[in-house]
Amino acid sequence: MPGAATWSLDEGDYQRISEHLNELLKESNARCALLVDRAGQLLASVGEQMQFDPTAFASLTAADFSANDQLAQMLGEPEFASLFHQGEKESMYLADVARRVILVVLFDDRTTVGMVRLRVKQTVSDLAAVFEEMFSRSASDDLGTQKGGLLDGADDEIDKLFGD
Amino acid sequence: MSMINYASREINCKLVYYGPGLGGRTTNIELIYGKVAPDTRGKMVSLATETERTLFFDFLPVDLGTIRGFKTRFHLYTVPGQVYYNASRKLILKGVDGVVFVADSQLERSEANVESMQNLYDNMAEYGYDLTKIPFVIQYNKRDLPNAAPIEQLQEQLNPGWPVEDLAKQQETPDPYHPGEMLIEQVDGMWIERAPYFESVAVTGDGVFETLKALAKVVLKTLS
């Protein structure tokens, strides 16, 4: 692989992901749930509107998870599949999904970490199935003729965008 | 790992500013933050030490315009320069779509530049990425200083070129940014390719946007 692969998220994927996340919120009584890819890009968020910058939050989440991955390896563990950060009022629980995406759940004292952990397990397995399918679709697109798709033949437009 | 989000109509790409300590990576990002319209940039995040040295990374999301109804969002990251921060430096390269190597032009930083470039190759290779195959540009910073090395010398040290094995690519390709120079050419019977390079004075902004635009353009073209 010469570089990192490209993949896409379509409206159907987004809807399926949102359904799983909403289900999780309903069952765990958490405040909000976000999905972030390992490169730090925010893919989806549902639940209460948070008072922070979601893009910055996503990049820090990915860095947090990556740093902990390395710590796990130093301890001889292949990974820490989940992380828990406890605050006075607000806490967050992070879980790996299919080694490609991170599920972040924010919750307060209306629920417990035990409840969140329990519900996250099911959501992780549901989301893993969605992502496996998405990534295998992207991989087969790369091999086939649909590569790029959206930006096919957009070279002139790209030149124009950058003032050439 | 560029991501096309059809739900939010965004193309997201990750660009990393790499290079030796005190070379000007953070200055590049800060300048971009200061110059772009506030509605086209997000919050800048810096994980720095008390002495303002990058500890983990600086992060800035910027929108560079719209193509086919999709916003082009570039996530700019810098890595810490000091040798001993290699573990965190490597993490930032995960999923990278394009790299800027910010070299310090000062003669006495020549060894640090070479060491950092080698480190970049090594860290990329550990992820299975090949620097000669992904969008990559070099910025020679601090061109205003009296002890700046000549460009020819920096090019020889940091951008000597890599062999072009793909027969289809073996043809003279002019450097669009430097008339009279070539990005791909035959040297002593061998085809070599060099990364595009830019001269800059990041503190004043000279060359900063040229570098960013050139890289962003190549990244988008790899998707087209």
Short mmCIF file of N, CA and C in Angstrom, two decimals, chain B residues 57-160:
data_model
loop_
_atom_site.label_atom_id
_atom_site.label_comp_id
_atom_site.label_asym_id
_atom_site.label_seq_id
_atom_site.Cartn_x
_atom_site.Cartn_y
_atom_site.Cartn_z
N PHE B 57 0.97 17.53 19.12
CA PHE B 57 0.69 18.07 17.79
C PHE B 57 0.00 19.42 17.89
N ASP B 58 -0.01 20.15 16.78
CA ASP B 58 -0.90 21.30 16.61
C ASP B 58 -1.88 20.86 15.55
N PHE B 59 -3.08 21.35 15.64
CA PHE B 59 -4.13 20.92 14.72
C PHE B 59 -4.95 22.11 14.27
N LEU B 60 -5.19 22.20 12.97
CA LEU B 60 -6.04 23.27 12.45
C LEU B 60 -6.84 22.75 11.25
N PRO B 61 -8.17 22.78 11.35
CA PRO B 61 -8.96 22.42 10.17
C PRO B 61 -9.25 23.66 9.32
N VAL B 62 -9.02 23.59 8.00
CA VAL B 62 -9.37 24.71 7.12
C VAL B 62 -10.14 24.20 5.90
N ASP B 63 -11.06 25.04 5.45
CA ASP B 63 -11.80 24.73 4.21
C ASP B 63 -11.13 25.49 3.10
N LEU B 64 -10.79 24.81 2.01
CA LEU B 64 -10.12 25.51 0.92
C LEU B 64 -11.03 25.71 -0.29
N GLY B 65 -12.33 25.57 -0.10
CA GLY B 65 -13.24 25.81 -1.22
C GLY B 65 -14.13 24.62 -1.48
N THR B 66 -14.96 24.76 -2.53
CA THR B 66 -15.95 23.72 -2.82
C THR B 66 -15.73 23.15 -4.21
N ILE B 67 -15.77 21.83 -4.32
CA ILE B 67 -15.67 21.18 -5.62
C ILE B 67 -16.84 20.24 -5.79
N ARG B 68 -17.57 20.41 -6.88
CA ARG B 68 -18.74 19.58 -7.16
C ARG B 68 -19.69 19.51 -5.98
N GLY B 69 -19.86 20.64 -5.33
CA GLY B 69 -20.81 20.72 -4.22
C GLY B 69 -20.29 20.14 -2.91
N PHE B 70 -19.02 19.72 -2.92
CA PHE B 70 -18.44 19.17 -1.70
C PHE B 70 -17.40 20.14 -1.13
N LYS B 71 -17.52 20.40 0.17
CA LYS B 71 -16.54 21.25 0.84
C LYS B 71 -15.23 20.49 0.95
N THR B 72 -14.09 21.13 0.63
CA THR B 72 -12.80 20.45 0.80
C THR B 72 -12.21 20.87 2.14
N ARG B 73 -12.23 19.96 3.06
CA ARG B 73 -11.74 20.25 4.41
C ARG B 73 -10.37 19.61 4.60
N PHE B 74 -9.40 20.43 4.95
CA PHE B 74 -8.06 19.91 5.18
C PHE B 74 -7.74 20.02 6.66
N HIS B 75 -7.34 18.91 7.23
CA HIS B 75 -6.94 18.90 8.62
C HIS B 75 -5.42 18.99 8.67
N LEU B 76 -4.93 20.13 9.14
CA LEU B 76 -3.47 20.33 9.17
C LEU B 76 -2.93 19.93 10.54
N TYR B 77 -1.91 19.12 10.53
CA TYR B 77 -1.27 18.71 11.78
C TYR B 77 0.22 19.03 11.71
N THR B 78 0.80 19.39 12.85
CA THR B 78 2.26 19.44 12.91
C THR B 78 2.70 18.35 13.86
N VAL B 79 3.92 17.93 13.73
CA VAL B 79 4.45 16.93 14.67
C VAL B 79 5.51 17.60 15.53
N PRO B 80 5.80 17.06 16.72
CA PRO B 80 6.89 17.61 17.52
C PRO B 80 8.22 17.34 16.82
N GLY B 81 9.16 18.27 16.93
CA GLY B 81 10.41 18.12 16.20
C GLY B 81 11.49 17.37 16.96
N GLN B 82 11.48 17.51 18.28
CA GLN B 82 12.58 16.92 19.04
C GLN B 82 12.66 15.41 18.84
N VAL B 83 13.90 14.95 18.72
CA VAL B 83 14.15 13.54 18.42
C VAL B 83 13.43 12.61 19.41
N TYR B 84 13.44 12.99 20.71
CA TYR B 84 12.91 12.07 21.73
C TYR B 84 11.38 11.97 21.73
N TYR B 85 10.70 12.74 20.92
CA TYR B 85 9.24 12.61 20.85
C TYR B 85 8.81 11.70 19.70
N ASN B 86 9.64 10.77 19.32
CA ASN B 86 9.30 10.01 18.11
C ASN B 86 8.00 9.21 18.21
N ALA B 87 7.72 8.70 19.41
CA ALA B 87 6.52 7.87 19.54
C ALA B 87 5.28 8.68 19.17
N SER B 88 5.17 9.90 19.70
CA SER B 88 3.98 10.69 19.40
C SER B 88 4.03 11.21 17.96
N ARG B 89 5.25 11.46 17.47
CA ARG B 89 5.37 11.96 16.09
C ARG B 89 4.82 10.93 15.09
N LYS B 90 5.14 9.68 15.38
CA LYS B 90 4.71 8.62 14.47
C LYS B 90 3.18 8.49 14.44
N LEU B 91 2.58 8.67 15.61
CA LEU B 91 1.12 8.51 15.69
C LEU B 91 0.39 9.48 14.76
N ILE B 92 0.95 10.68 14.62
CA ILE B 92 0.27 11.72 13.84
C ILE B 92 0.25 11.35 12.35
N LEU B 93 1.19 10.53 11.93
CA LEU B 93 1.23 10.15 10.50
C LEU B 93 0.14 9.15 10.11
N LYS B 94 -0.52 8.61 11.11
CA LYS B 94 -1.54 7.61 10.81
C LYS B 94 -2.63 8.21 9.91
N GLY B 95 -2.88 7.58 8.80
CA GLY B 95 -3.94 8.04 7.90
C GLY B 95 -3.62 9.31 7.14
N VAL B 96 -2.33 9.66 7.02
CA VAL B 96 -1.96 10.92 6.36
C VAL B 96 -2.21 10.86 4.85
N ASP B 97 -2.66 11.98 4.28
CA ASP B 97 -2.89 12.04 2.83
C ASP B 97 -1.81 12.83 2.10
N GLY B 98 -1.11 13.71 2.82
CA GLY B 98 -0.06 14.49 2.19
C GLY B 98 0.90 15.02 3.25
N VAL B 99 2.16 15.19 2.87
CA VAL B 99 3.17 15.61 3.84
C VAL B 99 3.93 16.83 3.32
N VAL B 100 4.14 17.83 4.22
CA VAL B 100 5.06 18.94 3.93
C VAL B 100 6.25 18.72 4.84
N PHE B 101 7.45 18.71 4.26
CA PHE B 101 8.64 18.67 5.10
C PHE B 101 9.15 20.09 5.22
N VAL B 102 9.11 20.66 6.42
CA VAL B 102 9.59 22.03 6.63
C VAL B 102 11.05 21.95 7.08
N ALA B 103 11.94 22.30 6.16
CA ALA B 103 13.37 22.25 6.47
C ALA B 103 13.83 23.61 6.98
N ASP B 104 14.78 23.60 7.88
CA ASP B 104 15.38 24.83 8.39
C ASP B 104 16.59 25.12 7.50
N SER B 105 16.55 26.24 6.78
CA SER B 105 17.60 26.52 5.80
C SER B 105 18.97 26.83 6.39
N GLN B 106 19.03 27.10 7.69
CA GLN B 106 20.31 27.53 8.27
C GLN B 106 21.37 26.43 8.14
N LEU B 107 22.56 26.85 7.74
CA LEU B 107 23.65 25.90 7.51
C LEU B 107 23.86 24.95 8.68
N GLU B 108 23.80 25.50 9.91
CA GLU B 108 24.08 24.66 11.08
C GLU B 108 22.95 23.67 11.39
N ARG B 109 21.83 23.77 10.68
CA ARG B 109 20.74 22.83 10.92
C ARG B 109 20.71 21.71 9.88
N SER B 110 21.73 21.68 9.07
CA SER B 110 21.78 20.73 7.98
C SER B 110 21.66 19.27 8.47
N GLU B 111 22.38 18.96 9.52
CA GLU B 111 22.35 17.59 10.03
C GLU B 111 20.97 17.25 10.60
N ALA B 112 20.37 18.23 11.30
CA ALA B 112 19.04 18.01 11.89
C ALA B 112 18.01 17.77 10.78
N ASN B 113 18.14 18.49 9.67
CA ASN B 113 17.22 18.30 8.54
C ASN B 113 17.32 16.87 8.00
N VAL B 114 18.54 16.44 7.77
CA VAL B 114 18.75 15.12 7.17
C VAL B 114 18.22 14.03 8.11
N GLU B 115 18.49 14.21 9.40
CA GLU B 115 18.05 13.23 10.39
C GLU B 115 16.52 13.14 10.42
N SER B 116 15.88 14.31 10.36
CA SER B 116 14.42 14.35 10.40
C SER B 116 13.81 13.73 9.13
N MET B 117 14.45 13.99 7.99
CA MET B 117 13.95 13.43 6.72
C MET B 117 14.04 11.89 6.77
N GLN B 118 15.16 11.39 7.29
CA GLN B 118 15.33 9.95 7.41
C GLN B 118 14.26 9.37 8.34
N ASN B 119 14.00 10.11 9.43
CA ASN B 119 13.01 9.68 10.40
C ASN B 119 11.60 9.64 9.77
N LEU B 120 11.34 10.61 8.89
CA LEU B 120 10.05 10.64 8.19
C LEU B 120 9.90 9.39 7.30
N TYR B 121 10.93 9.10 6.52
CA TYR B 121 10.90 7.89 5.67
C TYR B 121 10.65 6.65 6.52
N ASP B 122 11.38 6.56 7.64
CA ASP B 122 11.27 5.36 8.48
C ASP B 122 9.87 5.23 9.08
N ASN B 123 9.36 6.35 9.61
CA ASN B 123 8.04 6.28 10.25
C ASN B 123 6.94 5.98 9.24
N MET B 124 7.06 6.54 8.05
CA MET B 124 6.07 6.25 7.01
C MET B 124 6.11 4.76 6.65
N ALA B 125 7.34 4.26 6.51
CA ALA B 125 7.51 2.86 6.12
C ALA B 125 6.88 1.93 7.15
N GLU B 126 6.95 2.32 8.42
CA GLU B 126 6.37 1.47 9.45
C GLU B 126 4.86 1.31 9.31
N TYR B 127 4.21 2.30 8.69
CA TYR B 127 2.77 2.19 8.42
C TYR B 127 2.52 1.54 7.05
N GLY B 128 3.60 1.24 6.34
CA GLY B 128 3.43 0.68 5.00
C GLY B 128 3.18 1.75 3.96
N TYR B 129 3.43 3.04 4.29
CA TYR B 129 3.25 4.12 3.32
C TYR B 129 4.59 4.38 2.62
N ASP B 130 4.50 4.73 1.35
CA ASP B 130 5.71 5.02 0.59
C ASP B 130 5.72 6.51 0.24
N LEU B 131 6.68 7.22 0.82
CA LEU B 131 6.75 8.68 0.66
C LEU B 131 6.91 9.10 -0.80
N THR B 132 7.45 8.21 -1.62
CA THR B 132 7.64 8.58 -3.03
C THR B 132 6.35 8.41 -3.82
N LYS B 133 5.33 7.87 -3.18
CA LYS B 133 4.08 7.63 -3.92
C LYS B 133 2.91 8.44 -3.38
N ILE B 134 3.11 9.16 -2.30
CA ILE B 134 2.00 9.98 -1.80
C ILE B 134 2.34 11.46 -2.01
N PRO B 135 1.33 12.34 -2.02
CA PRO B 135 1.61 13.77 -2.19
C PRO B 135 2.61 14.27 -1.13
N PHE B 136 3.69 14.87 -1.63
CA PHE B 136 4.78 15.25 -0.73
C PHE B 136 5.45 16.50 -1.28
N VAL B 137 5.60 17.54 -0.46
CA VAL B 137 6.33 18.74 -0.89
C VAL B 137 7.33 19.13 0.20
N ILE B 138 8.35 19.86 -0.22
CA ILE B 138 9.37 20.30 0.73
C ILE B 138 9.34 21.83 0.80
N GLN B 139 9.41 22.35 2.00
CA GLN B 139 9.48 23.81 2.16
C GLN B 139 10.81 24.15 2.81
N TYR B 140 11.59 25.00 2.13
CA TYR B 140 12.84 25.47 2.73
C TYR B 140 12.54 26.78 3.43
N ASN B 141 12.49 26.72 4.74
CA ASN B 141 12.07 27.88 5.53
C ASN B 141 13.28 28.72 5.97
N LYS B 142 12.97 29.90 6.46
CA LYS B 142 13.98 30.84 7.00
C LYS B 142 14.94 31.30 5.91
N ARG B 143 14.39 31.52 4.71
CA ARG B 143 15.24 31.96 3.59
C ARG B 143 15.81 33.35 3.82
N ASP B 144 15.23 34.12 4.77
CA ASP B 144 15.69 35.50 4.99
C ASP B 144 16.96 35.57 5.84
N LEU B 145 17.33 34.46 6.46
CA LEU B 145 18.48 34.53 7.38
C LEU B 145 19.81 34.54 6.62
N PRO B 146 20.79 35.31 7.16
CA PRO B 146 22.07 35.41 6.45
C PRO B 146 22.82 34.09 6.36
N ASN B 147 22.53 33.17 7.30
CA ASN B 147 23.25 31.89 7.29
C ASN B 147 22.46 30.79 6.58
N ALA B 148 21.49 31.20 5.74
CA ALA B 148 20.71 30.19 4.99
C ALA B 148 21.60 29.56 3.92
N ALA B 149 21.52 28.23 3.83
CA ALA B 149 22.31 27.51 2.81
C ALA B 149 21.71 27.76 1.43
N PRO B 150 22.52 27.69 0.37
CA PRO B 150 21.96 27.86 -0.98
C PRO B 150 20.96 26.73 -1.28
N ILE B 151 19.94 27.07 -2.08
CA ILE B 151 18.90 26.09 -2.42
C ILE B 151 19.50 24.82 -3.05
N GLU B 152 20.49 25.01 -3.92
CA GLU B 152 21.08 23.85 -4.61
C GLU B 152 21.63 22.84 -3.59
N GLN B 153 22.24 23.40 -2.54
CA GLN B 153 22.83 22.53 -1.52
C GLN B 153 21.73 21.78 -0.74
N LEU B 154 20.65 22.50 -0.41
CA LEU B 154 19.55 21.88 0.32
C LEU B 154 18.87 20.80 -0.53
N GLN B 155 18.70 21.12 -1.81
CA GLN B 155 18.08 20.16 -2.72
C GLN B 155 18.93 18.89 -2.80
N GLU B 156 20.22 19.08 -2.88
CA GLU B 156 21.13 17.94 -2.99
C GLU B 156 21.05 17.05 -1.75
N GLN B 157 20.92 17.71 -0.58
CA GLN B 157 20.89 16.95 0.67
C GLN B 157 19.54 16.30 0.94
N LEU B 158 18.47 17.07 0.70
CA LEU B 158 17.16 16.61 1.16
C LEU B 158 16.23 16.13 0.04
N ASN B 159 16.53 16.51 -1.19
CA ASN B 159 15.63 16.19 -2.28
C ASN B 159 16.41 15.72 -3.51
N PRO B 160 17.31 14.75 -3.33
CA PRO B 160 18.15 14.34 -4.45
C PRO B 160 17.37 13.58 -5.52
#
